[in-house]
C-alpha cells in the first residue's frame, strides 16, 4: 500500500514549485488565518458560537479560485 509523505514534506515540496510572489501570498494568508483563528477563540471564550460560511468564490481570469467567507455568530448565553 502506498502512503502519502507527511504534511510538512508535502508542503515543502509544493512551496519549492512556487514563485517568490506566491510564497509571499501564502505567508500573508497563513498569518491572517492565525489571526482569524485567535479571534474565533476569543468569541468562543466570550460565550459565542462561530461558524465560517462560504458566501462566494473569487475567480481569476487564469482559472484560479478562492472561497470568500463570512462569520455566522450565535450568542449562547
C-alpha positions as MATLAB code, in Angstrom:
seq = 'XXXXXXXXXXXXXXXXXXXXXXXXXXXXXXXXXXXXXXXXXXXXXXXXXXXXXXXXXXXXXXXXXXXXXXXXXXXXX';
ca = [
       0.000    0.000    0.000;
       1.299    3.482   -0.909;
       1.377    6.121    1.805;
       1.451    9.877    1.413;
       4.506   11.741    2.683;
       3.904   13.710    5.903;
       2.186   17.087    5.553;
       5.362   19.096    6.229;
       7.247   17.358    3.427;
       4.316   17.766    1.011;
       4.051   21.478    1.860;
       7.797   21.981    1.379;
       7.686   20.219   -1.996;
       4.784   22.381   -3.140;
       6.390   25.594   -1.935;
       9.588   24.837   -3.829;
       7.500   24.878   -7.024;
       6.019   28.323   -6.248;
       7.277   31.740   -7.261;
       8.517   34.187   -4.627;
       5.288   36.165   -5.087;
       3.174   33.044   -4.494;
       5.200   32.103   -1.408;
       4.754   35.633   -0.009;
       0.985   35.445   -0.639;
       0.827   32.112    1.217;
       2.705   33.618    4.193;
       0.217   36.519    4.321;
      -2.693   34.052    4.185;
      -1.184   31.892    6.935;
      -0.633   34.921    9.195;
      -4.161   36.211    8.629;
      -5.652   32.747    9.239;
      -3.773   32.602   12.536;
      -5.295   35.979   13.488;
      -8.749   34.761   12.414;
      -8.384   31.602   14.500;
      -7.364   33.679   17.528;
     -10.439   35.901   17.011;
     -12.699   32.825   16.799;
     -11.202   31.503   20.044;
     -11.858   34.898   21.664;
     -15.504   34.814   20.569;
     -15.969   31.241   21.806;
     -14.366   32.106   25.149;
     -16.751   35.091   25.396;
     -19.775   32.799   25.051;
     -20.419   32.900   21.306;
     -20.608   30.149   18.707;
     -18.945   30.930   15.382;
     -19.396   29.265   12.016;
     -17.438   30.394    8.961;
     -19.605   30.082    5.878;
     -18.602   30.447    2.245;
     -20.507   33.324    0.670;
     -18.809   33.473   -2.704;
     -15.924   32.175   -4.740;
     -13.430   34.589   -6.301;
     -12.149   33.543   -9.737;
      -9.164   34.901  -11.644;
      -9.036   35.125  -15.412;
      -6.423   32.333  -15.342;
      -8.803   29.801  -13.767;
      -7.657   30.055  -10.149;
     -10.240   30.473   -7.400;
     -10.615   31.078   -3.677;
     -13.507   30.889   -1.224;
     -14.721   34.071    0.466;
     -16.125   33.697    3.988;
     -18.471   35.432    6.383;
     -18.858   34.602   10.090;
     -22.220   33.412   11.415;
     -22.238   34.258   15.128;
     -24.743   32.942   17.686;
     -24.943   34.115   21.291;
     -25.343   31.139   23.633;
     -25.797   32.874   26.955;
];
